PDB file of C-alpha atoms in Angstrom:
ATOM      1  CA  UNK A   9       0.000   0.000   0.000  1.00 58.00           C
ATOM      2  CA  UNK A  10       2.919   2.332   0.644  1.00 64.00           C
ATOM      3  CA  UNK A  11       4.079   2.112  -2.950  1.00 64.00           C
ATOM      4  CA  UNK A  12       0.612   2.582  -4.420  1.00 70.00           C
ATOM      5  CA  UNK A  13       0.120   5.663  -2.243  1.00 70.00           C
ATOM      6  CA  UNK A  14       3.538   7.043  -3.187  1.00 67.00           C
ATOM      7  CA  UNK A  15       3.007   6.579  -6.916  1.00 68.00           C
ATOM      8  CA  UNK A  16      -0.516   8.019  -6.838  1.00 72.00           C
ATOM      9  CA  UNK A  17       0.695  10.968  -4.765  1.00 67.00           C
ATOM     10  CA  UNK A  18       3.523  11.520  -7.241  1.00 64.00           C
ATOM     11  CA  UNK A  19       1.089  11.604 -10.134  1.00 68.00           C
ATOM     12  CA  UNK A  20      -1.311  13.828  -8.214  1.00 69.00           C
ATOM     13  CA  UNK A  21       1.414  16.297  -7.229  1.00 66.00           C
ATOM     14  CA  UNK A  22       2.728  16.360 -10.778  1.00 65.00           C
ATOM     15  CA  UNK A  23      -0.745  17.069 -12.145  1.00 63.00           C
ATOM     16  CA  UNK A  24      -1.359  19.728  -9.506  1.00 64.00           C
ATOM     17  CA  UNK A  25       1.938  21.418 -10.241  1.00 62.00           C
ATOM     18  CA  UNK A  26       1.262  21.084 -13.952  1.00 59.00           C
ATOM     19  CA  UNK A  27      -2.061  22.846 -13.603  1.00 60.00           C
ATOM     20  CA  UNK A  28      -0.580  25.752 -11.698  1.00 57.00           C
ATOM     21  CA  UNK A  29       2.584  26.201 -13.746  1.00 55.00           C
ATOM     22  CA  UNK A  30       1.508  25.357 -17.281  1.00 57.00           C
ATOM     23  CA  UNK A  31       0.535  28.908 -18.253  1.00 58.00           C
ATOM     24  CA  UNK A  32       3.065  30.793 -16.166  1.00 55.00           C
ATOM     25  CA  UNK A  33       6.156  28.732 -17.000  1.00 56.00           C
ATOM     26  CA  UNK A  34       5.915  29.392 -20.709  1.00 59.00           C
ATOM     27  CA  UNK A  35       7.028  33.003 -20.110  1.00 65.00           C
ATOM     28  CA  UNK A  36      10.788  32.649 -19.761  1.00 68.00           C
ATOM     29  CA  UNK A  37      11.725  36.143 -20.811  1.00 75.00           C
ATOM     30  CA  UNK A  38      10.545  37.799 -17.590  1.00 77.00           C
ATOM     31  CA  UNK A  39      11.695  37.592 -14.000  1.00 82.00           C
ATOM     32  CA  UNK A  40       8.238  36.430 -12.917  1.00 77.00           C
ATOM     33  CA  UNK A  41       8.310  33.539 -15.392  1.00 76.00           C
ATOM     34  CA  UNK A  42      11.765  32.524 -14.231  1.00 79.00           C
ATOM     35  CA  UNK A  43      10.685  32.671 -10.587  1.00 81.00           C
ATOM     36  CA  UNK A  44       7.660  30.501 -11.415  1.00 76.00           C
ATOM     37  CA  UNK A  45       9.903  27.884 -12.988  1.00 77.00           C
ATOM     38  CA  UNK A  46      12.300  27.969 -10.039  1.00 81.00           C
ATOM     39  CA  UNK A  47       9.385  27.690  -7.607  1.00 80.00           C
ATOM     40  CA  UNK A  48       8.018  24.655  -9.440  1.00 76.00           C
ATOM     41  CA  UNK A  49      11.411  22.953  -9.299  1.00 80.00           C
ATOM     42  CA  UNK A  50      11.883  23.887  -5.644  1.00 83.00           C
ATOM     43  CA  UNK A  51       8.496  22.514  -4.617  1.00 78.00           C
ATOM     44  CA  UNK A  52       9.097  19.345  -6.591  1.00 76.00           C
ATOM     45  CA  UNK A  53      12.476  18.737  -5.049  1.00 81.00           C
ATOM     46  CA  UNK A  54      11.154  19.306  -1.526  1.00 84.00           C
ATOM     47  CA  UNK A  55       7.532  18.186  -1.399  1.00 83.00           C
ATOM     48  CA  UNK A  56       7.720  14.797  -3.081  1.00 84.00           C
ATOM     49  CA  UNK A  57      10.888  13.535  -1.327  1.00 88.00           C
ATOM     50  CA  UNK A  58       9.684  14.707   2.084  1.00 88.00           C
ATOM     51  CA  UNK A  59       6.386  12.938   1.497  1.00 87.00           C
ATOM     52  CA  UNK A  60       8.350   9.790   0.669  1.00 87.00           C
ATOM     53  CA  UNK A  61      10.317  10.221   3.881  1.00 89.00           C
ATOM     54  CA  UNK A  62       7.114  10.335   5.929  1.00 88.00           C
ATOM     55  CA  UNK A  63       5.431   7.491   4.045  1.00 87.00           C
ATOM     56  CA  UNK A  64       8.300   5.023   4.401  1.00 89.00           C
ATOM     57  CA  UNK A  65       8.490   5.332   8.200  1.00 88.00           C
ATOM     58  CA  UNK A  66       5.376   3.257   9.076  1.00 87.00           C
ATOM     59  CA  UNK A  67       6.429   0.579   6.605  1.00 87.00           C
ATOM     60  CA  UNK A  68       9.872   0.242   8.182  1.00 87.00           C
ATOM     61  CA  UNK A  69       8.266   0.178  11.634  1.00 88.00           C
ATOM     62  CA  UNK A  70       5.957  -2.655  10.564  1.00 86.00           C
ATOM     63  CA  UNK A  71       8.922  -4.657   9.270  1.00 86.00           C
ATOM     64  CA  UNK A  72      10.808  -4.247  12.532  1.00 84.00           C
ATOM     65  CA  UNK A  73       9.083  -7.239  14.188  1.00 82.00           C
ATOM     66  CA  UNK A  74      10.124  -9.437  11.267  1.00 84.00           C
ATOM     67  CA  UNK A  75      13.675  -8.141  11.549  1.00 84.00           C
ATOM     68  CA  UNK A  76      13.912  -8.899  15.285  1.00 84.00           C
ATOM     69  CA  UNK A  77      12.470 -12.388  14.835  1.00 85.00           C
ATOM     70  CA  UNK A  78      14.807 -13.292  11.992  1.00 84.00           C
ATOM     71  CA  UNK A  79      17.811 -11.716  13.690  1.00 83.00           C
ATOM     72  CA  UNK A  80      17.162 -13.769  16.827  1.00 85.00           C
ATOM     73  CA  UNK A  81      16.887 -16.978  14.808  1.00 87.00           C
ATOM     74  CA  UNK A  82      20.147 -16.199  13.002  1.00 84.00           C
ATOM     75  CA  UNK A  83      18.574 -16.101   9.541  1.00 82.00           C
ATOM     76  CA  UNK A  84      20.724 -13.233   8.297  1.00 80.00           C
ATOM     77  CA  UNK A  85      22.698 -10.251   9.444  1.00 84.00           C
ATOM     78  CA  UNK A  86      21.278  -6.719   9.913  1.00 83.00           C
ATOM     79  CA  UNK A  87      23.298  -5.387   6.968  1.00 86.00           C
ATOM     80  CA  UNK A  88      21.616  -7.879   4.642  1.00 87.00           C
ATOM     81  CA  UNK A  89      18.173  -6.854   5.917  1.00 86.00           C
ATOM     82  CA  UNK A  90      18.993  -3.160   5.388  1.00 86.00           C
ATOM     83  CA  UNK A  91      20.312  -3.841   1.883  1.00 90.00           C
ATOM     84  CA  UNK A  92      17.159  -5.800   1.027  1.00 89.00           C
ATOM     85  CA  UNK A  93      14.968  -2.949   2.266  1.00 89.00           C
ATOM     86  CA  UNK A  94      16.889  -0.454   0.161  1.00 90.00           C
ATOM     87  CA  UNK A  95      16.850  -2.632  -2.949  1.00 93.00           C
ATOM     88  CA  UNK A  96      13.109  -3.216  -2.554  1.00 90.00           C
ATOM     89  CA  UNK A  97      12.470   0.537  -2.617  1.00 90.00           C
ATOM     90  CA  UNK A  98      14.551   1.302  -5.713  1.00 92.00           C
ATOM     91  CA  UNK A  99      12.144   0.170  -8.473  1.00 91.00           C
ATOM     92  CA  UNK A 100       9.246   2.082  -6.949  1.00 89.00           C
ATOM     93  CA  UNK A 101      11.268   5.240  -6.466  1.00 91.00           C
ATOM     94  CA  UNK A 102      12.507   4.851 -10.040  1.00 93.00           C
ATOM     95  CA  UNK A 103       8.930   4.598 -11.341  1.00 89.00           C
ATOM     96  CA  UNK A 104       7.834   7.496  -9.147  1.00 88.00           C
ATOM     97  CA  UNK A 105      10.648   9.712 -10.422  1.00 90.00           C
ATOM     98  CA  UNK A 106       9.950   8.838 -14.063  1.00 91.00           C
ATOM     99  CA  UNK A 107       6.248   9.661 -13.696  1.00 86.00           C
ATOM    100  CA  UNK A 108       6.961  12.926 -11.948  1.00 85.00           C
ATOM    101  CA  UNK A 109       9.675  14.051 -14.352  1.00 87.00           C
ATOM    102  CA  UNK A 110       7.588  13.301 -17.439  1.00 86.00           C
ATOM    103  CA  UNK A 111       4.719  15.379 -16.077  1.00 82.00           C
ATOM    104  CA  UNK A 112       6.843  18.254 -14.794  1.00 81.00           C
ATOM    105  CA  UNK A 113       9.347  18.417 -17.652  1.00 82.00           C
ATOM    106  CA  UNK A 114       6.593  18.756 -20.232  1.00 79.00           C
ATOM    107  CA  UNK A 115       4.545  21.324 -18.344  1.00 77.00           C
ATOM    108  CA  UNK A 116       7.453  23.561 -17.352  1.00 76.00           C
ATOM    109  CA  UNK A 117       8.411  23.647 -21.045  1.00 75.00           C
ATOM    110  CA  UNK A 118      12.060  22.794 -20.620  1.00 78.00           C
ATOM    111  CA  UNK A 119      14.127  22.190 -23.735  1.00 79.00           C
ATOM    112  CA  UNK A 120      13.607  18.655 -24.989  1.00 83.00           C
ATOM    113  CA  UNK A 121      17.183  17.450 -25.166  1.00 88.00           C
ATOM    114  CA  UNK A 122      18.041  14.060 -23.769  1.00 89.00           C
ATOM    115  CA  UNK A 123      20.988  15.358 -21.762  1.00 92.00           C
ATOM    116  CA  UNK A 124      18.986  18.037 -19.948  1.00 88.00           C
ATOM    117  CA  UNK A 125      16.051  15.711 -19.332  1.00 90.00           C
ATOM    118  CA  UNK A 126      18.404  13.079 -17.923  1.00 93.00           C
ATOM    119  CA  UNK A 127      20.021  15.587 -15.565  1.00 92.00           C
ATOM    120  CA  UNK A 128      16.611  16.765 -14.377  1.00 89.00           C
ATOM    121  CA  UNK A 129      15.489  13.169 -13.799  1.00 92.00           C
ATOM    122  CA  UNK A 130      18.732  12.298 -12.025  1.00 93.00           C
ATOM    123  CA  UNK A 131      18.356  15.256  -9.688  1.00 90.00           C
ATOM    124  CA  UNK A 132      14.768  14.300  -8.809  1.00 90.00           C
ATOM    125  CA  UNK A 133      15.659  10.611  -8.478  1.00 93.00           C
ATOM    126  CA  UNK A 134      18.559  11.314  -6.122  1.00 93.00           C
ATOM    127  CA  UNK A 135      16.396  13.599  -3.992  1.00 92.00           C
ATOM    128  CA  UNK A 136      13.749  10.872  -3.747  1.00 92.00           C
ATOM    129  CA  UNK A 137      16.309   8.183  -2.927  1.00 94.00           C
ATOM    130  CA  UNK A 138      18.066  10.299  -0.304  1.00 93.00           C
ATOM    131  CA  UNK A 139      14.856  11.142   1.521  1.00 92.00           C
ATOM    132  CA  UNK A 140      13.527   7.576   1.290  1.00 92.00           C
ATOM    133  CA  UNK A 141      16.738   6.170   2.748  1.00 93.00           C
ATOM    134  CA  UNK A 142      16.827   8.931   5.342  1.00 94.00           C
ATOM    135  CA  UNK A 143      13.320   7.937   6.488  1.00 92.00           C
ATOM    136  CA  UNK A 144      14.439   4.322   6.724  1.00 91.00           C
ATOM    137  CA  UNK A 145      17.504   5.351   8.694  1.00 90.00           C
ATOM    138  CA  UNK A 146      15.496   7.523  11.078  1.00 90.00           C
ATOM    139  CA  UNK A 147      13.178   4.621  11.850  1.00 89.00           C
ATOM    140  CA  UNK A 148      16.108   2.274  12.331  1.00 84.00           C
ATOM    141  CA  UNK A 149      17.626   4.646  14.898  1.00 87.00           C
ATOM    142  CA  UNK A 150      14.473   5.262  16.936  1.00 83.00           C
ATOM    143  CA  UNK A 151      13.136   2.703  19.415  1.00 79.00           C
ATOM    144  CA  UNK A 152       9.461   3.328  18.585  1.00 70.00           C
ATOM    145  CA  UNK A 153       7.487   5.352  16.091  1.00 60.00           C
ATOM    146  CA  UNK A 154       6.295   8.661  17.541  1.00 57.00           C
TER     147      UNK A 154
END
């Protein structure tokens, strides 16, 4: 359910941002148009990753009982469990970043060159991955969920 919520929220935020920036971001020759574009990028780089950070915390908390049980039985080491959690998140964050970048890149009217689109996607993908892993790390460091 976490991944379905994250992907639907990504699409919803992209559509919402697209609706608010579609008309204003086409004016690049003014300061107001440039500020609109920068604001759209800023909100995208902050809102979506922070939402991922908050949404991954309950999932990691729910998996904690499984981790303690399997650690006590000697099934595998904690590093393997952490690596599996991180690898399990990567395809969903990848899909989320692709959906968001396709929506935002088209509506902000950036230049359609593969190099610039790849850099924009990479920036969004790294922000999503950092915040997702940070949420996992925060939950691993705390004894209970607040």
